[in-house]
């Protein structure tokens, strides 16, 4: 699908936050009669909270594919939605570590601070997704005692990727939670940081268009899979 980008904009990628207009919300919910009585989804629309960009299913040919992950109190239900591109009000990156920190459990703060310092040292842009991101975006209770900290690390050409993931692994040793997440290139292609740190020669590379296996050196260099 072609995204009608304005100057300086990029197409919304995986994990990006998509804010939908009120008319767009009405259209999405009218297309999903099973959500007509869902009080939390109605509140989502009323509050103007974002949905998340996801990979479209083969049967979804029209519209921008979005996801709505509900909190544990709602059974952690995952809702799939489609919105007309013309009803997208704006697109934003996931929250930064600093933005999300105030919504995290206090025993998570030292880990978030260490990751924040690591971000500066390695020229990496770190963003949170998953439970902490949604808790910071909505104020609803998403983080539990069993929650992982999900972080999206966007690296640059000058980043020493192997050294960076080794430093992330060292931080996890002392962290009170499991550090999960992805290492992402500027083009949006991403791999699980733990898989790369494990030394696998081939990596499972995810993008908004596909999931492929790619040689680790080709992934790091920015080469695309065939």
PDB file of C-alpha atoms in Angstrom:
ATOM      1  CA  UNK A   1       0.000   0.000   0.000  1.00  0.00           C
ATOM      2  CA  UNK A   2       1.264   3.463  -0.885  1.00  0.00           C
ATOM      3  CA  UNK A   3       1.373   5.924   1.974  1.00  0.00           C
ATOM      4  CA  UNK A   4       0.815   9.524   0.799  1.00  0.00           C
ATOM      5  CA  UNK A   5       3.754  11.031   2.680  1.00  0.00           C
ATOM      6  CA  UNK A   6       4.152  14.758   3.081  1.00  0.00           C
ATOM      7  CA  UNK A   7       7.628  16.230   2.821  1.00  0.00           C
ATOM      8  CA  UNK A   8       9.792  14.865   5.649  1.00  0.00           C
ATOM      9  CA  UNK A   9       7.315  12.159   6.642  1.00  0.00           C
ATOM     10  CA  UNK A  10       7.808   8.419   6.351  1.00  0.00           C
ATOM     11  CA  UNK A  11       5.371   5.591   5.997  1.00  0.00           C
ATOM     12  CA  UNK A  12       4.192   4.279   9.388  1.00  0.00           C
ATOM     13  CA  UNK A  13       6.132   1.139  10.291  1.00  0.00           C
ATOM     14  CA  UNK A  14       5.847  -1.668  12.810  1.00  0.00           C
ATOM     15  CA  UNK A  15       5.302  -0.416  16.370  1.00  0.00           C
ATOM     16  CA  UNK A  16       4.451   3.100  15.179  1.00  0.00           C
ATOM     17  CA  UNK A  17       1.487   4.770  16.867  1.00  0.00           C
ATOM     18  CA  UNK A  18      -1.380   5.774  14.588  1.00  0.00           C
ATOM     19  CA  UNK A  19      -3.856   8.416  15.736  1.00  0.00           C
ATOM     20  CA  UNK A  20      -7.202   8.131  13.978  1.00  0.00           C
ATOM     21  CA  UNK A  21      -9.778  10.878  13.429  1.00  0.00           C
ATOM     22  CA  UNK A  22     -13.193  10.626  15.159  1.00  0.00           C
ATOM     23  CA  UNK A  23     -14.797   9.838  11.794  1.00  0.00           C
ATOM     24  CA  UNK A  24     -12.218   7.111  11.258  1.00  0.00           C
ATOM     25  CA  UNK A  25     -13.028   5.561  14.632  1.00  0.00           C
ATOM     26  CA  UNK A  26     -16.735   5.580  13.817  1.00  0.00           C
ATOM     27  CA  UNK A  27     -16.090   3.854  10.503  1.00  0.00           C
ATOM     28  CA  UNK A  28     -13.796   1.244  12.065  1.00  0.00           C
ATOM     29  CA  UNK A  29     -16.274   0.377  14.800  1.00  0.00           C
ATOM     30  CA  UNK A  30     -19.221   0.292  12.416  1.00  0.00           C
ATOM     31  CA  UNK A  31     -17.307  -2.351  10.466  1.00  0.00           C
ATOM     32  CA  UNK A  32     -16.880  -4.410  13.644  1.00  0.00           C
ATOM     33  CA  UNK A  33     -20.315  -5.174  15.053  1.00  0.00           C
ATOM     34  CA  UNK A  34     -18.681  -7.448  17.651  1.00  0.00           C
ATOM     35  CA  UNK A  35     -17.180  -4.348  19.300  1.00  0.00           C
ATOM     36  CA  UNK A  36     -20.448  -2.401  19.528  1.00  0.00           C
ATOM     37  CA  UNK A  37     -20.879  -3.073  23.265  1.00  0.00           C
ATOM     38  CA  UNK A  38     -17.214  -3.003  24.257  1.00  0.00           C
ATOM     39  CA  UNK A  39     -17.016  -0.176  26.791  1.00  0.00           C
ATOM     40  CA  UNK A  40     -13.216  -0.015  26.774  1.00  0.00           C
ATOM     41  CA  UNK A  41     -12.982   0.228  22.984  1.00  0.00           C
ATOM     42  CA  UNK A  42     -15.602   2.982  23.043  1.00  0.00           C
ATOM     43  CA  UNK A  43     -13.495   4.810  25.628  1.00  0.00           C
ATOM     44  CA  UNK A  44     -10.408   4.356  23.429  1.00  0.00           C
ATOM     45  CA  UNK A  45     -12.177   6.111  20.600  1.00  0.00           C
ATOM     46  CA  UNK A  46     -13.519   8.860  22.877  1.00  0.00           C
ATOM     47  CA  UNK A  47     -10.106   9.559  24.435  1.00  0.00           C
ATOM     48  CA  UNK A  48      -8.339   9.614  21.069  1.00  0.00           C
ATOM     49  CA  UNK A  49      -5.745   7.075  22.159  1.00  0.00           C
ATOM     50  CA  UNK A  50      -3.617   5.613  19.347  1.00  0.00           C
ATOM     51  CA  UNK A  51      -3.658   2.207  17.732  1.00  0.00           C
ATOM     52  CA  UNK A  52      -0.478   0.479  16.617  1.00  0.00           C
ATOM     53  CA  UNK A  53       0.636  -0.242  13.063  1.00  0.00           C
ATOM     54  CA  UNK A  54       0.759  -3.940  12.265  1.00  0.00           C
ATOM     55  CA  UNK A  55       1.481  -6.187   9.297  1.00  0.00           C
ATOM     56  CA  UNK A  56      -1.594  -6.642   7.112  1.00  0.00           C
ATOM     57  CA  UNK A  57      -3.093 -10.086   6.592  1.00  0.00           C
ATOM     58  CA  UNK A  58      -3.305 -11.454   3.015  1.00  0.00           C
ATOM     59  CA  UNK A  59      -7.070 -10.832   3.001  1.00  0.00           C
ATOM     60  CA  UNK A  60      -6.684  -7.196   4.068  1.00  0.00           C
ATOM     61  CA  UNK A  61      -6.184  -5.336   0.818  1.00  0.00           C
ATOM     62  CA  UNK A  62      -7.859  -2.010   1.607  1.00  0.00           C
ATOM     63  CA  UNK A  63      -6.980   0.321   4.459  1.00  0.00           C
ATOM     64  CA  UNK A  64      -4.147   0.657   6.949  1.00  0.00           C
ATOM     65  CA  UNK A  65      -3.803  -2.364   9.253  1.00  0.00           C
ATOM     66  CA  UNK A  66      -3.904  -1.427  12.947  1.00  0.00           C
ATOM     67  CA  UNK A  67      -3.889  -3.276  16.238  1.00  0.00           C
ATOM     68  CA  UNK A  68      -5.449  -2.482  19.589  1.00  0.00           C
ATOM     69  CA  UNK A  69      -3.980  -4.411  22.545  1.00  0.00           C
ATOM     70  CA  UNK A  70      -6.275  -4.277  25.569  1.00  0.00           C
ATOM     71  CA  UNK A  71      -4.935  -4.483  29.156  1.00  0.00           C
ATOM     72  CA  UNK A  72      -4.847  -7.610  31.347  1.00  0.00           C
ATOM     73  CA  UNK A  73      -8.117  -6.530  33.002  1.00  0.00           C
ATOM     74  CA  UNK A  74      -9.768  -7.001  29.597  1.00  0.00           C
ATOM     75  CA  UNK A  75      -8.143 -10.376  29.032  1.00  0.00           C
ATOM     76  CA  UNK A  76      -5.190  -8.966  27.015  1.00  0.00           C
ATOM     77  CA  UNK A  77      -7.444  -9.132  23.960  1.00  0.00           C
ATOM     78  CA  UNK A  78      -5.801  -8.190  20.653  1.00  0.00           C
ATOM     79  CA  UNK A  79      -8.144  -6.378  18.270  1.00  0.00           C
ATOM     80  CA  UNK A  80      -7.405  -6.045  14.555  1.00  0.00           C
ATOM     81  CA  UNK A  81      -8.727  -2.963  12.780  1.00  0.00           C
ATOM     82  CA  UNK A  82      -8.528  -1.374   9.338  1.00  0.00           C
ATOM     83  CA  UNK A  83      -8.689   2.373   8.783  1.00  0.00           C
ATOM     84  CA  UNK A  84      -8.952   4.391   5.604  1.00  0.00           C
ATOM     85  CA  UNK A  85      -5.678   6.237   5.076  1.00  0.00           C
ATOM     86  CA  UNK A  86      -7.549   9.519   4.756  1.00  0.00           C
ATOM     87  CA  UNK A  87      -8.757   9.138   8.358  1.00  0.00           C
ATOM     88  CA  UNK A  88      -5.257   8.976   9.848  1.00  0.00           C
ATOM     89  CA  UNK A  89      -4.722  12.152  11.842  1.00  0.00           C
ATOM     90  CA  UNK A  90      -1.046  11.603  12.692  1.00  0.00           C
ATOM     91  CA  UNK A  91       1.665   9.010  13.216  1.00  0.00           C
ATOM     92  CA  UNK A  92       4.184   8.956  16.080  1.00  0.00           C
ATOM     93  CA  UNK A  93       7.093   6.882  17.243  1.00  0.00           C
ATOM     94  CA  UNK A  94       6.662   4.757  20.394  1.00  0.00           C
ATOM     95  CA  UNK A  95       7.426   6.492  23.719  1.00  0.00           C
ATOM     96  CA  UNK A  96      11.040   7.129  24.641  1.00  0.00           C
ATOM     97  CA  UNK A  97      12.611   5.617  27.744  1.00  0.00           C
ATOM     98  CA  UNK A  98      12.353   8.939  29.556  1.00  0.00           C
ATOM     99  CA  UNK A  99       8.723   9.461  28.575  1.00  0.00           C
ATOM    100  CA  UNK A 100       7.743   6.025  29.856  1.00  0.00           C
ATOM    101  CA  UNK A 101       9.832   6.050  33.044  1.00  0.00           C
ATOM    102  CA  UNK A 102       7.236   7.794  35.238  1.00  0.00           C
ATOM    103  CA  UNK A 103       4.705   5.048  34.437  1.00  0.00           C
ATOM    104  CA  UNK A 104       7.057   2.161  35.207  1.00  0.00           C
ATOM    105  CA  UNK A 105       7.354   0.342  38.552  1.00  0.00           C
ATOM    106  CA  UNK A 106       9.977   2.065  40.688  1.00  0.00           C
ATOM    107  CA  UNK A 107      12.194  -1.027  40.695  1.00  0.00           C
ATOM    108  CA  UNK A 108      12.378  -0.720  36.890  1.00  0.00           C
ATOM    109  CA  UNK A 109      13.816   2.799  37.036  1.00  0.00           C
ATOM    110  CA  UNK A 110      17.513   1.848  37.429  1.00  0.00           C
ATOM    111  CA  UNK A 111      17.287  -0.434  34.380  1.00  0.00           C
ATOM    112  CA  UNK A 112      15.582   2.254  32.316  1.00  0.00           C
ATOM    113  CA  UNK A 113      18.253   4.752  33.371  1.00  0.00           C
ATOM    114  CA  UNK A 114      21.067   2.376  32.422  1.00  0.00           C
ATOM    115  CA  UNK A 115      19.472   1.756  29.021  1.00  0.00           C
ATOM    116  CA  UNK A 116      19.086   5.506  28.556  1.00  0.00           C
ATOM    117  CA  UNK A 117      22.809   6.042  29.144  1.00  0.00           C
ATOM    118  CA  UNK A 118      23.591   3.140  26.807  1.00  0.00           C
ATOM    119  CA  UNK A 119      21.439   4.755  24.132  1.00  0.00           C
ATOM    120  CA  UNK A 120      23.636   7.859  24.143  1.00  0.00           C
ATOM    121  CA  UNK A 121      26.899   5.925  24.227  1.00  0.00           C
ATOM    122  CA  UNK A 122      26.088   3.757  21.221  1.00  0.00           C
ATOM    123  CA  UNK A 123      24.185   6.206  18.982  1.00  0.00           C
ATOM    124  CA  UNK A 124      20.971   4.216  19.335  1.00  0.00           C
ATOM    125  CA  UNK A 125      17.417   5.541  19.559  1.00  0.00           C
ATOM    126  CA  UNK A 126      15.590   3.465  22.200  1.00  0.00           C
ATOM    127  CA  UNK A 127      11.794   3.346  22.434  1.00  0.00           C
ATOM    128  CA  UNK A 128       9.477   1.236  24.551  1.00  0.00           C
ATOM    129  CA  UNK A 129       6.593  -0.812  23.236  1.00  0.00           C
ATOM    130  CA  UNK A 130       4.446  -3.494  24.818  1.00  0.00           C
ATOM    131  CA  UNK A 131       2.955  -3.173  28.303  1.00  0.00           C
ATOM    132  CA  UNK A 132       4.963  -0.184  29.528  1.00  0.00           C
ATOM    133  CA  UNK A 133       4.275   1.794  26.357  1.00  0.00           C
ATOM    134  CA  UNK A 134       0.527   1.270  26.597  1.00  0.00           C
ATOM    135  CA  UNK A 135       0.491   2.074  30.291  1.00  0.00           C
ATOM    136  CA  UNK A 136       2.258   5.377  29.587  1.00  0.00           C
ATOM    137  CA  UNK A 137      -0.033   6.203  26.659  1.00  0.00           C
ATOM    138  CA  UNK A 138      -3.356   5.452  28.344  1.00  0.00           C
ATOM    139  CA  UNK A 139      -2.789   5.435  32.098  1.00  0.00           C
ATOM    140  CA  UNK A 140      -4.434   1.986  32.222  1.00  0.00           C
ATOM    141  CA  UNK A 141      -2.826  -0.873  34.147  1.00  0.00           C
ATOM    142  CA  UNK A 142      -0.797  -2.962  31.703  1.00  0.00           C
ATOM    143  CA  UNK A 143       2.406  -3.732  33.623  1.00  0.00           C
ATOM    144  CA  UNK A 144       2.245  -6.708  35.978  1.00  0.00           C
ATOM    145  CA  UNK A 145       4.815  -8.584  38.060  1.00  0.00           C
ATOM    146  CA  UNK A 146       5.309 -10.899  35.079  1.00  0.00           C
ATOM    147  CA  UNK A 147       5.712  -8.195  32.434  1.00  0.00           C
ATOM    148  CA  UNK A 148       8.786  -7.917  30.231  1.00  0.00           C
ATOM    149  CA  UNK A 149      10.363  -4.597  29.354  1.00  0.00           C
ATOM    150  CA  UNK A 150      10.001  -4.369  25.564  1.00  0.00           C
ATOM    151  CA  UNK A 151      12.459  -1.998  23.914  1.00  0.00           C
ATOM    152  CA  UNK A 152      12.929  -1.068  20.271  1.00  0.00           C
ATOM    153  CA  UNK A 153      16.564  -0.146  19.571  1.00  0.00           C
ATOM    154  CA  UNK A 154      17.019   1.723  16.282  1.00  0.00           C
ATOM    155  CA  UNK A 155      20.702   1.610  15.414  1.00  0.00           C
ATOM    156  CA  UNK A 156      22.739   3.682  12.982  1.00  0.00           C
ATOM    157  CA  UNK A 157      25.534   2.804  10.577  1.00  0.00           C
ATOM    158  CA  UNK A 158      28.164   3.890  13.107  1.00  0.00           C
ATOM    159  CA  UNK A 159      26.728   1.665  15.865  1.00  0.00           C
ATOM    160  CA  UNK A 160      28.890  -1.283  16.896  1.00  0.00           C
ATOM    161  CA  UNK A 161      25.946  -3.673  16.996  1.00  0.00           C
ATOM    162  CA  UNK A 162      27.740  -6.638  18.586  1.00  0.00           C
ATOM    163  CA  UNK A 163      29.150  -4.515  21.394  1.00  0.00           C
ATOM    164  CA  UNK A 164      25.778  -2.852  21.909  1.00  0.00           C
ATOM    165  CA  UNK A 165      23.805  -6.093  22.352  1.00  0.00           C
ATOM    166  CA  UNK A 166      26.531  -7.374  24.695  1.00  0.00           C
ATOM    167  CA  UNK A 167      25.980  -4.274  26.847  1.00  0.00           C
ATOM    168  CA  UNK A 168      22.203  -4.839  26.797  1.00  0.00           C
ATOM    169  CA  UNK A 169      22.765  -8.431  27.938  1.00  0.00           C
ATOM    170  CA  UNK A 170      24.954  -7.176  30.795  1.00  0.00           C
ATOM    171  CA  UNK A 171      22.201  -4.796  31.927  1.00  0.00           C
ATOM    172  CA  UNK A 172      19.641  -7.592  31.874  1.00  0.00           C
ATOM    173  CA  UNK A 173      21.679  -9.636  34.372  1.00  0.00           C
ATOM    174  CA  UNK A 174      20.869  -7.112  37.114  1.00  0.00           C
ATOM    175  CA  UNK A 175      17.405  -6.141  35.858  1.00  0.00           C
ATOM    176  CA  UNK A 176      14.277  -7.094  37.845  1.00  0.00           C
ATOM    177  CA  UNK A 177      12.486  -7.988  34.606  1.00  0.00           C
ATOM    178  CA  UNK A 178      13.240  -9.761  31.338  1.00  0.00           C
ATOM    179  CA  UNK A 179      14.549  -7.413  28.651  1.00  0.00           C
ATOM    180  CA  UNK A 180      12.826  -8.213  25.404  1.00  0.00           C
ATOM    181  CA  UNK A 181      12.696  -6.276  22.171  1.00  0.00           C
ATOM    182  CA  UNK A 182      14.152  -5.689  18.772  1.00  0.00           C
ATOM    183  CA  UNK A 183      17.145  -4.165  17.080  1.00  0.00           C
ATOM    184  CA  UNK A 184      15.843  -2.109  14.162  1.00  0.00           C
ATOM    185  CA  UNK A 185      17.455  -0.560  11.103  1.00  0.00           C
ATOM    186  CA  UNK A 186      16.481   2.861   9.782  1.00  0.00           C
ATOM    187  CA  UNK A 187      14.336   1.183   7.094  1.00  0.00           C
ATOM    188  CA  UNK A 188      12.209  -0.545   9.742  1.00  0.00           C
ATOM    189  CA  UNK A 189      13.578  -4.082   9.356  1.00  0.00           C
ATOM    190  CA  UNK A 190      14.178  -5.585  12.807  1.00  0.00           C
ATOM    191  CA  UNK A 191      15.491  -8.656  14.605  1.00  0.00           C
ATOM    192  CA  UNK A 192      15.222  -9.839  18.180  1.00  0.00           C
ATOM    193  CA  UNK A 193      18.259  -8.417  19.983  1.00  0.00           C
ATOM    194  CA  UNK A 194      18.759 -11.674  21.890  1.00  0.00           C
ATOM    195  CA  UNK A 195      18.917 -13.696  18.660  1.00  0.00           C
ATOM    196  CA  UNK A 196      21.644 -11.451  17.278  1.00  0.00           C
ATOM    197  CA  UNK A 197      23.544 -11.547  20.573  1.00  0.00           C
ATOM    198  CA  UNK A 198      23.405 -15.349  20.481  1.00  0.00           C
ATOM    199  CA  UNK A 199      25.580 -15.371  17.364  1.00  0.00           C
ATOM    200  CA  UNK A 200      23.101 -16.881  14.906  1.00  0.00           C
ATOM    201  CA  UNK A 201      24.365 -16.728  11.320  1.00  0.00           C
ATOM    202  CA  UNK A 202      20.841 -16.300   9.981  1.00  0.00           C
ATOM    203  CA  UNK A 203      18.331 -14.000  11.646  1.00  0.00           C
ATOM    204  CA  UNK A 204      14.558 -13.808  11.503  1.00  0.00           C
ATOM    205  CA  UNK A 205      14.040 -10.318  10.086  1.00  0.00           C
ATOM    206  CA  UNK A 206      10.636  -8.668  10.485  1.00  0.00           C
ATOM    207  CA  UNK A 207       9.339  -5.684   8.548  1.00  0.00           C
ATOM    208  CA  UNK A 208       5.917  -4.223   7.911  1.00  0.00           C
ATOM    209  CA  UNK A 209       5.795  -6.178   4.641  1.00  0.00           C
ATOM    210  CA  UNK A 210       7.236  -9.595   5.513  1.00  0.00           C
ATOM    211  CA  UNK A 211       9.188 -11.975   7.734  1.00  0.00           C
ATOM    212  CA  UNK A 212      12.336 -13.478   6.183  1.00  0.00           C
ATOM    213  CA  UNK A 213      15.596 -15.194   7.123  1.00  0.00           C
ATOM    214  CA  UNK A 214      18.649 -13.084   6.380  1.00  0.00           C
ATOM    215  CA  UNK A 215      22.394 -13.448   6.937  1.00  0.00           C
ATOM    216  CA  UNK A 216      23.391 -11.418  10.005  1.00  0.00           C
ATOM    217  CA  UNK A 217      26.034  -9.415   8.125  1.00  0.00           C
ATOM    218  CA  UNK A 218      23.547  -8.506   5.401  1.00  0.00           C
ATOM    219  CA  UNK A 219      21.057  -7.386   8.020  1.00  0.00           C
ATOM    220  CA  UNK A 220      23.599  -5.195   9.812  1.00  0.00           C
ATOM    221  CA  UNK A 221      24.873  -3.708   6.550  1.00  0.00           C
ATOM    222  CA  UNK A 222      21.352  -2.816   5.457  1.00  0.00           C
ATOM    223  CA  UNK A 223      21.011  -5.320   2.609  1.00  0.00           C
ATOM    224  CA  UNK A 224      17.470  -6.422   1.792  1.00  0.00           C
ATOM    225  CA  UNK A 225      16.398 -10.021   1.416  1.00  0.00           C
ATOM    226  CA  UNK A 226      15.272 -11.338  -1.939  1.00  0.00           C
TER     227      UNK A 226
END
